[in-house]
mmCIF file of C-alpha atoms in Angstrom:
data_model
loop_
_atom_site.group_PDB
_atom_site.id
_atom_site.type_symbol
_atom_site.label_atom_id
_atom_site.label_comp_id
_atom_site.label_asym_id
_atom_site.label_seq_id
_atom_site.Cartn_x
_atom_site.Cartn_y
_atom_site.Cartn_z
ATOM 1 C CA MET A 284 27.726 27.266 9.440
ATOM 2 C CA ARG A 285 26.728 24.497 7.092
ATOM 3 C CA LYS A 286 23.534 24.681 5.017
ATOM 4 C CA GLU A 287 22.403 21.434 6.659
ATOM 5 C CA GLN A 288 22.183 23.313 9.949
ATOM 6 C CA ILE A 289 19.583 25.655 8.527
ATOM 7 C CA ILE A 290 17.562 22.702 7.274
ATOM 8 C CA ASP A 291 17.819 21.106 10.737
ATOM 9 C CA ALA A 292 17.017 24.348 12.523
ATOM 10 C CA LEU A 293 13.784 24.660 10.551
ATOM 11 C CA ASN A 294 12.531 21.685 12.505
ATOM 12 C CA TYR A 295 12.416 24.033 15.508
ATOM 13 C CA LEU A 296 10.067 26.515 13.839
ATOM 14 C CA GLU A 297 6.957 27.333 15.835
ATOM 15 C CA ASP A 298 3.891 25.279 15.046
ATOM 16 C CA GLU A 299 1.964 28.389 14.033
ATOM 17 C CA ILE A 300 4.331 29.136 11.157
ATOM 18 C CA ILE A 301 4.239 25.582 9.865
ATOM 19 C CA GLU A 302 0.458 25.379 10.215
ATOM 20 C CA GLU A 303 -0.001 28.663 8.353
ATOM 21 C CA THR A 304 1.872 27.341 5.308
ATOM 22 C CA ASP A 305 0.322 23.900 5.566
ATOM 23 C CA ALA A 306 -3.159 25.433 5.605
ATOM 24 C CA ILE A 307 -2.418 27.178 2.321
ATOM 25 C CA ARG A 308 -1.045 23.954 0.828
ATOM 26 C CA GLN A 309 -4.187 22.098 1.849
ATOM 27 C CA LYS A 310 -6.606 24.921 1.034
ATOM 28 C CA LYS A 311 -5.482 25.002 -2.580
ATOM 29 C CA ALA A 312 -6.668 21.442 -3.026
ATOM 30 C CA VAL A 313 -9.996 22.068 -1.356
ATOM 31 C CA SER A 314 -10.799 25.449 -2.953
ATOM 32 C CA SER A 315 -9.752 24.394 -6.426
ATOM 33 C CA HIS A 316 -11.800 21.271 -5.991
ATOM 34 C CA LYS A 317 -14.851 23.260 -4.884
ATOM 35 C CA LYS A 318 -14.480 25.798 -7.656
ATOM 36 C CA SER A 319 -14.081 23.469 -10.569
ATOM 37 C CA HIS A 320 -15.566 20.229 -9.448
ATOM 38 C CA PHE A 321 -18.500 20.542 -7.077
ATOM 39 C CA ALA A 322 -20.763 22.099 -9.705
ATOM 40 C CA LEU A 323 -19.719 19.489 -12.175
ATOM 41 C CA VAL A 324 -20.226 16.748 -9.690
ATOM 42 C CA ALA A 325 -23.748 17.982 -9.032
ATOM 43 C CA ALA A 326 -24.700 18.763 -12.609
ATOM 44 C CA SER A 327 -22.785 16.503 -14.896
ATOM 45 C CA PHE A 328 -21.544 13.441 -13.130
ATOM 46 C CA SER A 329 -23.036 10.425 -11.556
ATOM 47 C CA LEU A 330 -21.282 7.631 -9.810
ATOM 48 C CA ILE A 331 -23.091 4.404 -9.262
ATOM 49 C CA LEU A 332 -21.608 1.366 -7.643
ATOM 50 C CA LEU A 333 -22.911 -1.592 -9.539
ATOM 51 C CA GLY A 334 -22.878 -5.269 -8.902
ATOM 52 C CA GLY A 335 -20.199 -6.594 -11.119
ATOM 53 C CA TYR A 336 -20.873 -5.801 -14.759
ATOM 54 C CA ALA A 337 -19.476 -3.229 -17.074
ATOM 55 C CA ILE A 338 -21.546 -0.716 -18.973
ATOM 56 C CA SER A 339 -18.842 0.964 -20.922
ATOM 57 C CA SER A 340 -18.687 0.250 -24.606
ATOM 58 C CA GLN A 341 -17.050 3.452 -25.740
ATOM 59 C CA ASN A 342 -14.136 3.457 -28.100
ATOM 60 C CA PHE A 343 -11.443 4.985 -25.972
ATOM 61 C CA TYR A 344 -8.943 4.998 -28.802
ATOM 62 C CA GLY A 345 -11.027 6.945 -31.224
ATOM 63 C CA ASN A 346 -10.088 10.385 -30.038
ATOM 64 C CA ASP A 347 -7.529 11.957 -32.353
ATOM 65 C CA ASN A 348 -7.054 14.993 -30.194
ATOM 66 C CA SER A 349 -3.339 14.705 -29.578
ATOM 67 C CA SER A 350 -2.990 17.280 -26.839
ATOM 68 C CA SER A 351 0.132 17.041 -24.730
ATOM 69 C CA GLU A 352 -2.186 16.251 -21.873
ATOM 70 C CA ILE A 353 -3.290 13.054 -23.493
ATOM 71 C CA LEU A 354 -1.476 10.274 -21.782
ATOM 72 C CA SER A 355 -3.417 7.167 -21.442
ATOM 73 C CA GLU A 356 -5.177 6.415 -24.656
ATOM 74 C CA SER A 357 -3.466 3.136 -24.463
ATOM 75 C CA GLU A 358 -4.157 -0.403 -23.632
ATOM 76 C CA SER A 359 -3.490 -1.171 -20.033
ATOM 77 C CA LEU A 360 -3.599 -3.252 -17.525
ATOM 78 C CA LEU A 361 -2.438 -5.263 -14.630
ATOM 79 C CA ASP A 362 0.081 -7.460 -16.345
ATOM 80 C CA LYS A 363 2.344 -7.720 -13.320
ATOM 81 C CA GLU A 364 1.371 -8.504 -9.793
ATOM 82 C CA GLU A 365 3.629 -9.037 -6.836
ATOM 83 C CA THR A 366 1.034 -10.894 -4.830
ATOM 84 C CA SER A 367 -1.916 -13.029 -5.668
ATOM 85 C CA GLU A 368 -4.111 -10.425 -4.012
ATOM 86 C CA ASN A 369 -3.545 -8.212 -7.021
ATOM 87 C CA THR A 370 -5.434 -10.496 -9.281
ATOM 88 C CA SER A 371 -8.702 -10.057 -7.471
ATOM 89 C CA ILE A 372 -10.696 -7.132 -8.720
ATOM 90 C CA SER A 373 -13.648 -5.923 -6.671
ATOM 91 C CA ASN A 374 -17.107 -6.822 -7.821
ATOM 92 C CA GLU A 375 -17.990 -3.254 -7.135
ATOM 93 C CA LYS A 376 -17.532 -0.963 -10.080
ATOM 94 C CA ALA A 377 -17.872 2.755 -10.350
ATOM 95 C CA THR A 378 -19.689 4.031 -13.401
ATOM 96 C CA LEU A 379 -18.765 7.562 -14.348
ATOM 97 C CA SER A 380 -20.980 9.248 -16.873
ATOM 98 C CA ILE A 381 -19.108 12.289 -18.048
ATOM 99 C CA ASP A 382 -20.844 14.980 -20.025
ATOM 100 C CA ASP A 383 -18.266 17.270 -21.545
ATOM 101 C CA GLY A 384 -20.353 18.046 -24.609
ATOM 102 C CA ASN A 385 -19.455 14.643 -25.981
ATOM 103 C CA THR A 386 -20.738 12.273 -23.345
ATOM 104 C CA PHE A 387 -18.797 9.183 -22.554
ATOM 105 C CA ILE A 388 -19.224 6.566 -19.897
ATOM 106 C CA LEU A 389 -16.604 4.536 -18.206
ATOM 107 C CA THR A 390 -16.850 1.818 -15.647
ATOM 108 C CA ALA A 391 -14.041 1.762 -13.147
ATOM 109 C CA ASP A 392 -12.913 -1.473 -11.501
ATOM 110 C CA THR A 393 -10.183 0.062 -9.490
ATOM 111 C CA ILE A 394 -9.025 3.527 -8.489
ATOM 112 C CA PHE A 395 -5.782 4.051 -6.675
ATOM 113 C CA CYS A 396 -2.896 6.446 -6.214
ATOM 114 C CA GLY A 397 0.749 5.447 -6.375
ATOM 115 C CA THR A 398 4.259 6.307 -7.456
ATOM 116 C CA ILE A 399 6.052 5.174 -10.577
ATOM 117 C CA SER A 400 8.886 2.913 -9.462
ATOM 118 C CA GLU A 401 10.147 1.730 -12.829
ATOM 119 C CA ILE A 402 9.796 2.608 -16.499
ATOM 120 C CA SER A 403 10.474 0.041 -19.208
ATOM 121 C CA PRO A 404 11.752 0.792 -22.696
ATOM 122 C CA THR A 405 9.334 1.998 -25.345
ATOM 123 C CA SER A 406 7.361 -0.578 -27.295
ATOM 124 C CA THR A 407 4.850 -0.410 -30.083
ATOM 125 C CA ASN A 408 1.430 -1.925 -29.653
ATOM 126 C CA THR A 409 0.202 -3.313 -32.952
ATOM 127 C CA GLU A 410 -2.341 -5.816 -31.688
ATOM 128 C CA SER A 411 -5.282 -4.149 -30.011
ATOM 129 C CA ILE A 412 -4.859 -0.515 -30.911
ATOM 130 C CA SER A 413 -5.285 0.747 -34.408
ATOM 131 C CA PRO A 414 -3.394 2.620 -35.589
ATOM 132 C CA ALA A 415 -0.438 1.253 -33.680
ATOM 133 C CA ARG A 416 0.802 3.462 -30.914
ATOM 134 C CA GLU A 417 4.054 3.619 -29.041
ATOM 135 C CA PHE A 418 3.824 3.051 -25.350
ATOM 136 C CA THR A 419 6.002 2.447 -22.364
ATOM 137 C CA THR A 420 5.338 0.165 -19.419
ATOM 138 C CA ILE A 421 5.387 1.746 -16.012
ATOM 139 C CA ASP A 422 5.464 -0.063 -12.688
ATOM 140 C CA VAL A 423 3.390 1.726 -10.089
ATOM 141 C CA GLN A 424 3.757 1.103 -6.367
ATOM 142 C CA ILE A 425 0.322 1.509 -4.878
ATOM 143 C CA GLN A 426 0.003 3.976 -2.058
ATOM 144 C CA GLU A 427 -3.705 4.200 -1.437
ATOM 145 C CA VAL A 428 -6.679 2.360 -2.930
ATOM 146 C CA TYR A 429 -9.948 4.262 -3.329
ATOM 147 C CA LEU A 430 -11.871 1.522 -5.098
ATOM 148 C CA GLY A 431 -11.231 -2.170 -5.693
ATOM 149 C CA LYS A 432 -9.305 -4.801 -3.908
ATOM 150 C CA LEU A 433 -5.720 -3.992 -4.726
ATOM 151 C CA GLN A 434 -3.521 -3.502 -1.711
ATOM 152 C CA PRO A 435 -1.193 -0.650 -0.783
ATOM 153 C CA LYS A 436 2.487 -1.407 -1.354
ATOM 154 C CA ASN A 437 1.712 -3.833 -4.207
ATOM 155 C CA THR A 438 3.083 -3.067 -7.652
ATOM 156 C CA VAL A 439 1.057 -3.019 -10.872
ATOM 157 C CA SER A 440 2.228 -2.449 -14.415
ATOM 158 C CA LEU A 441 0.431 -0.201 -16.831
ATOM 159 C CA GLN A 442 1.010 0.578 -20.461
ATOM 160 C CA GLU A 443 1.270 4.314 -20.755
ATOM 161 C CA GLY A 444 1.473 6.777 -23.597
ATOM 162 C CA ILE A 445 4.875 8.339 -24.273
ATOM 163 C CA SER A 446 5.730 11.532 -22.471
ATOM 164 C CA SER A 447 9.098 12.922 -21.504
ATOM 165 C CA ASP A 448 7.485 14.232 -18.334
ATOM 166 C CA ILE A 449 6.950 10.756 -16.958
ATOM 167 C CA ALA A 450 9.770 9.790 -14.622
ATOM 168 C CA VAL A 451 10.464 7.383 -11.823
ATOM 169 C CA GLY A 452 9.070 8.951 -8.662
ATOM 170 C CA THR A 453 6.154 10.632 -10.446
ATOM 171 C CA SER A 454 2.991 10.276 -8.409
ATOM 172 C CA GLY A 455 -0.331 9.604 -9.992
ATOM 173 C CA ILE A 456 -3.931 8.545 -9.602
ATOM 174 C CA PHE A 457 -5.103 5.733 -11.842
ATOM 175 C CA ILE A 458 -8.642 4.820 -12.830
ATOM 176 C CA ILE A 459 -8.814 1.306 -14.216
ATOM 177 C CA CYS A 460 -11.744 0.375 -16.426
ATOM 178 C CA ASP A 461 -11.850 -3.207 -17.651
ATOM 179 C CA ASP A 462 -8.849 -3.360 -20.008
ATOM 180 C CA LYS A 463 -8.190 0.345 -20.131
ATOM 181 C CA HIS A 464 -7.028 2.952 -17.724
ATOM 182 C CA PHE A 465 -6.846 6.699 -17.245
ATOM 183 C CA SER A 466 -3.886 8.288 -15.527
ATOM 184 C CA PHE A 467 -3.500 11.568 -13.734
ATOM 185 C CA LEU A 468 0.208 12.227 -13.243
ATOM 186 C CA GLU A 469 1.720 15.066 -11.280
ATOM 187 C CA THR A 470 4.826 16.092 -13.225
ATOM 188 C CA ASN A 471 7.183 19.053 -13.128
ATOM 189 C CA ASN A 472 5.201 20.523 -16.017
ATOM 190 C CA GLY A 473 1.853 20.203 -14.320
ATOM 191 C CA LEU A 474 -0.902 17.627 -14.217
ATOM 192 C CA LEU A 475 -0.926 15.207 -17.134
ATOM 193 C CA PHE A 476 -4.181 13.482 -17.875
ATOM 194 C CA ASP A 477 -6.442 12.230 -20.627
ATOM 195 C CA GLN A 478 -8.074 14.929 -22.747
ATOM 196 C CA LYS A 479 -11.458 13.444 -21.898
ATOM 197 C CA PHE A 480 -11.161 14.943 -18.446
ATOM 198 C CA SER A 481 -10.275 18.422 -19.678
ATOM 199 C CA SER A 482 -13.713 19.740 -18.674
ATOM 200 C CA ILE A 483 -12.853 18.860 -15.090
ATOM 201 C CA PHE A 484 -9.129 19.405 -14.673
ATOM 202 C CA SER A 485 -6.447 21.661 -16.023
ATOM 203 C CA ALA A 486 -2.663 21.298 -16.066
ATOM 204 C CA SER A 487 -2.405 23.653 -13.134
ATOM 205 C CA ASP A 488 -4.448 21.343 -10.896
ATOM 206 C CA SER A 489 -2.660 19.075 -8.496
ATOM 207 C CA LEU A 490 -3.001 15.440 -7.594
ATOM 208 C CA ASN A 491 -4.774 16.600 -4.442
ATOM 209 C CA ASP A 492 -7.473 18.042 -6.676
ATOM 210 C CA VAL A 493 -7.917 14.734 -8.427
ATOM 211 C CA GLU A 494 -7.951 12.885 -5.119
ATOM 212 C CA SER A 495 -10.551 15.249 -3.700
ATOM 213 C CA TYR A 496 -12.653 14.768 -6.819
ATOM 214 C CA ILE A 497 -12.494 10.979 -6.615
ATOM 215 C CA GLN A 498 -13.231 10.948 -2.914
ATOM 216 C CA GLU A 499 -16.132 13.342 -3.375
ATOM 217 C CA LEU A 500 -17.612 11.089 -6.029
ATOM 218 C CA LEU A 501 -17.278 8.029 -3.800
ATOM 219 C CA LYS A 502 -18.685 9.921 -0.827
ATOM 220 C CA ASN A 503 -21.688 11.099 -2.855
ATOM 221 C CA GLN A 504 -22.282 7.535 -3.816
ATOM 222 C CA GLU A 505 -22.249 6.394 -0.197
ATOM 223 C CA ASN A 506 -24.824 9.052 0.596
ATOM 224 C CA MET B 183 -11.572 10.671 13.141
ATOM 225 C CA GLN B 184 -10.711 13.937 14.895
ATOM 226 C CA ASP B 185 -7.132 14.557 16.050
ATOM 227 C CA GLU B 186 -8.204 14.634 19.710
ATOM 228 C CA SER B 187 -9.735 11.170 19.385
ATOM 229 C CA ILE B 188 -6.617 9.790 17.739
ATOM 230 C CA VAL B 189 -4.436 11.332 20.444
ATOM 231 C CA GLU B 190 -6.726 9.760 23.070
ATOM 232 C CA LEU B 191 -6.094 6.365 21.446
ATOM 233 C CA TYR B 192 -2.383 6.910 21.860
ATOM 234 C CA TRP B 193 -2.833 7.952 25.482
ATOM 235 C CA SER B 194 -4.913 4.861 26.216
ATOM 236 C CA ARG B 195 -2.226 2.756 24.457
ATOM 237 C CA ASN B 196 -4.784 1.516 21.948
ATOM 238 C CA GLU B 197 -2.922 0.148 18.916
ATOM 239 C CA SER B 198 -5.653 1.297 16.556
ATOM 240 C CA ALA B 199 -4.084 4.745 17.044
ATOM 241 C CA ILE B 200 -1.504 3.757 14.437
ATOM 242 C CA GLU B 201 -4.185 2.519 12.041
ATOM 243 C CA GLN B 202 -6.203 5.698 12.422
ATOM 244 C CA THR B 203 -3.095 7.832 12.013
ATOM 245 C CA GLU B 204 -2.152 5.975 8.847
ATOM 246 C CA LYS B 205 -5.684 6.338 7.510
ATOM 247 C CA LYS B 206 -5.812 10.056 8.094
ATOM 248 C CA TYR B 207 -2.237 11.139 7.586
ATOM 249 C CA GLY B 208 -0.509 8.323 5.653
ATOM 250 C CA HIS B 209 -0.709 10.115 2.316
ATOM 251 C CA TYR B 210 0.225 13.478 3.854
ATOM 252 C CA LEU B 211 3.313 12.080 5.595
ATOM 253 C CA THR B 212 4.402 10.024 2.584
ATOM 254 C CA LYS B 213 4.367 13.215 0.520
ATOM 255 C CA ILE B 214 6.612 14.984 3.062
ATOM 256 C CA ALA B 215 8.997 11.998 3.081
ATOM 257 C CA TYR B 216 8.963 11.599 -0.690
ATOM 258 C CA ASN B 217 9.779 15.310 -1.185
ATOM 259 C CA ILE B 218 12.991 14.648 0.707
ATOM 260 C CA LEU B 219 13.879 11.115 -0.308
ATOM 261 C CA SER B 220 12.504 10.714 -3.859
ATOM 262 C CA ASP B 221 12.211 7.002 -3.161
ATOM 263 C CA TYR B 222 8.932 5.328 -2.388
ATOM 264 C CA ASP B 223 10.335 2.461 -0.262
ATOM 265 C CA ASP B 224 12.490 4.801 1.811
ATOM 266 C CA SER B 225 9.475 7.093 2.203
ATOM 267 C CA LEU B 226 7.395 4.230 3.542
ATOM 268 C CA GLU B 227 10.164 3.315 5.938
ATOM 269 C CA SER B 228 10.282 6.904 7.127
ATOM 270 C CA VAL B 229 6.525 7.061 7.624
ATOM 271 C CA ASN B 230 6.535 3.738 9.518
ATOM 272 C CA ASP B 231 9.298 5.053 11.748
ATOM 273 C CA THR B 232 7.138 8.133 12.303
ATOM 274 C CA TYR B 233 4.294 5.976 13.627
ATOM 275 C CA TYR B 234 6.723 4.182 15.934
ATOM 276 C CA LYS B 235 8.139 7.453 17.203
ATOM 277 C CA ALA B 236 4.678 8.904 17.680
ATOM 278 C CA TRP B 237 3.676 5.785 19.635
ATOM 279 C CA ASN B 238 6.678 6.278 21.920
ATOM 280 C CA SER B 239 6.223 9.997 22.361
ATOM 281 C CA ILE B 240 2.453 10.262 22.885
ATOM 282 C CA PRO B 241 2.217 10.274 25.896
ATOM 283 C CA PRO B 242 3.850 12.297 27.353
ATOM 284 C CA HIS B 243 3.154 14.693 24.483
ATOM 285 C CA ARG B 244 -0.386 15.704 23.655
ATOM 286 C CA PRO B 245 -0.181 17.446 20.234
ATOM 287 C CA THR B 246 -3.075 19.700 19.360
ATOM 288 C CA VAL B 247 -2.408 19.635 15.643
ATOM 289 C CA LEU B 248 -1.404 16.081 14.835
ATOM 290 C CA SER B 249 -0.426 16.770 11.211
ATOM 291 C CA THR B 250 2.216 19.295 12.278
ATOM 292 C CA TYR B 251 3.500 17.034 15.059
ATOM 293 C CA LEU B 252 3.767 13.983 12.805
ATOM 294 C CA GLY B 253 5.054 15.974 9.845
ATOM 295 C CA ARG B 254 7.886 17.315 11.926
ATOM 296 C CA ILE B 255 8.877 13.786 12.915
ATOM 297 C CA THR B 256 8.642 12.509 9.326
ATOM 298 C CA ARG B 257 10.718 15.414 8.055
ATOM 299 C CA GLN B 258 13.539 14.781 10.516
ATOM 300 C CA ILE B 259 13.545 11.020 9.988
ATOM 301 C CA SER B 260 13.569 11.491 6.215
ATOM 302 C CA ILE B 261 16.469 13.929 6.406
ATOM 303 C CA ASP B 262 18.375 11.412 8.546
ATOM 304 C CA ILE B 263 17.667 8.631 6.047
ATOM 305 C CA PHE B 264 18.739 10.892 3.173
ATOM 306 C CA ARG B 265 22.031 11.741 4.853
ATOM 307 C CA LYS B 266 22.759 8.157 5.794
ATOM 308 C CA ARG B 267 22.009 7.027 2.250
ATOM 309 C CA ASN B 268 24.195 9.688 0.689
ATOM 310 C CA ARG B 269 27.002 9.111 3.186
ATOM 311 C CA GLN B 270 27.075 5.468 2.248
ATOM 312 C CA LYS B 271 27.008 6.249 -1.438
ATOM 313 C CA ARG B 272 30.015 8.480 -1.100
ATOM 314 C CA GLN B 273 32.039 5.938 0.781
ATOM 315 C CA ALA B 274 33.641 2.807 -0.559
ATOM 316 C CA ALA B 275 31.489 -0.195 0.328
ATOM 317 C CA MET B 276 33.833 -1.859 2.839
ATOM 318 C CA TYR B 277 34.722 1.430 4.443
ATOM 319 C CA ALA B 278 31.008 2.222 4.866
ATOM 320 C CA VAL B 279 30.330 -1.141 6.423
ATOM 321 C CA SER B 280 33.263 -0.823 8.828
ATOM 322 C CA LEU B 281 32.227 2.642 9.805
ATOM 323 C CA SER B 282 28.654 1.600 10.299
ATOM 324 C CA GLU B 283 29.817 -1.228 12.623
ATOM 325 C CA LEU B 284 31.895 1.204 14.662
ATOM 326 C CA GLU B 285 28.837 3.387 15.184
ATOM 327 C CA GLU B 286 27.791 0.905 17.824
ATOM 328 C CA CYS B 287 30.764 2.042 19.927
ATOM 329 C CA ILE B 288 29.889 5.689 19.929
ATOM 330 C CA SER B 289 26.930 7.910 20.457
ATOM 331 C CA THR B 290 25.326 8.446 17.086
ATOM 332 C CA GLY B 291 23.025 11.189 18.263
ATOM 333 C CA SER B 292 23.797 14.857 18.352
ATOM 334 C CA THR B 293 25.286 16.411 21.472
ATOM 335 C CA PRO B 294 23.182 18.642 23.756
ATOM 336 C CA GLU B 295 25.297 21.585 22.615
ATOM 337 C CA ASP B 296 24.395 20.842 18.986
ATOM 338 C CA ASP B 297 20.713 20.679 19.905
ATOM 339 C CA ILE B 298 20.829 23.956 21.801
ATOM 340 C CA GLU B 299 22.626 25.640 18.952
ATOM 341 C CA LEU B 300 20.028 24.372 16.472
ATOM 342 C CA GLN B 301 17.209 25.511 18.728
ATOM 343 C CA LEU B 302 18.715 28.996 18.958
ATOM 344 C CA LEU B 303 19.174 29.098 15.186
ATOM 345 C CA GLY B 304 15.599 27.832 14.730
ATOM 346 C CA ALA B 305 14.272 30.544 17.075
ATOM 347 C CA SER B 306 16.234 33.187 15.165
ATOM 348 C CA ILE B 307 14.885 31.995 11.804
ATOM 349 C CA ASN B 308 11.436 31.909 13.368
ATOM 350 C CA ASN B 309 11.750 35.582 14.377
ATOM 351 C CA PHE B 310 13.031 36.450 10.932
ATOM 352 C CA LEU B 311 10.102 34.712 9.224
ATOM 353 C CA LYS B 312 7.656 36.677 11.365
ATOM 354 C CA THR B 313 9.009 39.914 9.861
ATOM 355 C CA LEU B 314 8.222 38.754 6.330
ATOM 356 C CA SER B 315 5.034 39.136 4.351
ATOM 357 C CA PRO B 316 2.822 36.032 4.550
ATOM 358 C CA GLU B 317 3.562 35.390 0.883
ATOM 359 C CA ALA B 318 7.326 35.388 1.367
ATOM 360 C CA ARG B 319 7.080 33.429 4.606
ATOM 361 C CA ASN B 320 4.865 30.725 3.194
ATOM 362 C CA THR B 321 6.888 30.222 0.038
ATOM 363 C CA PHE B 322 10.030 29.925 2.190
ATOM 364 C CA VAL B 323 8.433 27.417 4.581
ATOM 365 C CA GLY B 324 6.880 25.528 1.665
ATOM 366 C CA ARG B 325 10.223 25.244 -0.072
ATOM 367 C CA TYR B 326 12.599 24.612 2.815
ATOM 368 C CA TYR B 327 10.420 22.997 5.456
ATOM 369 C CA PHE B 328 8.008 20.957 3.325
ATOM 370 C CA MET B 329 10.550 20.740 0.450
ATOM 371 C CA ASP B 330 7.804 21.376 -2.107
ATOM 372 C CA SER B 331 8.869 21.957 -5.683
ATOM 373 C CA ILE B 332 8.797 25.455 -7.189
ATOM 374 C CA LEU B 333 5.952 24.252 -9.410
ATOM 375 C CA GLU B 334 3.881 23.029 -6.446
ATOM 376 C CA ILE B 335 4.419 26.295 -4.616
ATOM 377 C CA SER B 336 3.406 28.266 -7.691
ATOM 378 C CA HIS B 337 0.221 26.205 -7.800
ATOM 379 C CA TYR B 338 -0.818 26.508 -4.230
ATOM 380 C CA TYR B 339 0.098 30.176 -4.061
ATOM 381 C CA GLY B 340 -1.343 31.015 -7.472
ATOM 382 C CA MET B 341 1.776 32.750 -8.761
ATOM 383 C CA SER B 342 4.218 32.084 -11.575
ATOM 384 C CA GLU B 343 7.269 29.916 -11.047
ATOM 385 C CA SER B 344 9.575 32.831 -11.809
ATOM 386 C CA LYS B 345 7.871 34.890 -9.120
ATOM 387 C CA VAL B 346 8.358 32.076 -6.619
ATOM 388 C CA LYS B 347 12.038 31.856 -7.531
ATOM 389 C CA THR B 348 12.503 35.610 -7.202
ATOM 390 C CA LEU B 349 10.689 35.679 -3.868
ATOM 391 C CA LEU B 350 12.815 32.835 -2.517
ATOM 392 C CA HIS B 351 16.010 34.445 -3.745
ATOM 393 C CA ARG B 352 15.176 37.700 -1.965
ATOM 394 C CA THR B 353 14.202 35.833 1.217
ATOM 395 C CA ARG B 354 17.449 33.883 1.232
ATOM 396 C CA LEU B 355 19.482 37.104 0.888
ATOM 397 C CA ALA B 356 17.470 38.728 3.687
ATOM 398 C CA LEU B 357 17.962 35.653 5.874
ATOM 399 C CA LYS B 358 21.715 35.808 5.287
ATOM 400 C CA LYS B 359 21.750 39.439 6.466
ATOM 401 C CA HIS B 360 19.647 38.500 9.480
ATOM 402 C CA LEU B 361 21.953 35.615 10.438
ATOM 403 C CA ILE B 362 25.037 37.845 10.120
ATOM 404 C CA LYS B 363 23.365 40.449 12.324
ATOM 405 C CA GLU B 364 22.437 37.795 14.885
ATOM 406 C CA GLY B 365 25.994 36.457 14.992
ATOM 407 C CA PHE B 366 25.298 33.070 13.396
ATOM 408 C CA LEU B 367 27.329 33.965 10.327
ATOM 409 C CA VAL B 368 30.542 35.912 10.125
#
């Protein structure tokens, strides 16, 4: 018998067995989200869709906390588009006011999830970030758009902080705010994200947790 | 939209069934495909093929849990794509092209005997899994059906990676014994 036969035979498992495991896979996302996020959503966060202007004036590069979870204290943004549709950013913006003991506000143009399809060599940004930081450019193929007018299957490029955990195929959720962005990347060593979100997420959370959080915020806004 | 409503759209041959399926399960199915293929474009191709296959199979089928039904299709299509891709990689380019052309002359599908054998093996593994603890069963199905990483399994089961590895190792050994006992392995 070849090992491939076992893999093929598993396609004949009863639905009940597959559903049992799938329920656990899905429940983790929901329960973790409820545990760590619902209270925060209610107490500490607000999301307001505004008509086209940014509120944020925070210095996103001023945080010297160099935790391994810090990824995206870097300049971004959409410097590569495969279609002209990519250039149009929604007039709707999401303003997140995050109170983690050191309140900061960010205004999101676009929120989407996608998969890293290409990573360019490391560069050093000396122009808009002081002190200069090393970064790499990642191409992200968009899978689903939660906010904004980007389209699934388009590719965008983002300048990302250096991390050996970032690889082609890594999935992530990206919050784009004017000329900056925040990434949540699901790597083999856990969830990588900006330290500013450490009151909400931990490395053991999954991308599903982030997705649930984002969708909950947007749903609350609709209500 | 509820699964029953989506299935009704398929039964009434309403093309928005595909749209609703993509909306509800696109991300879920892409994850299954990506776990197998590790390539976003191939994963999208697999998921699109899943929609096509679902369109052609509902009716006559009326799945009660659409995620399981669609996931099963995506898994098989992705495995087929993976094998085709790897087969081509292994072969010299011209040889692969020639062989691929000759596939038109023969049946590319599996024989009924192969299918029956796989069904019997699947039923046997199914019975084996029912004898396991839920923890061992779910880590096994998570790893070898959904192809989740050890890390992901450790997250959704709330256990360490080393415990997942140990559990899987023990389950694989127990499965080997079971398959020998059942006559699938000598």
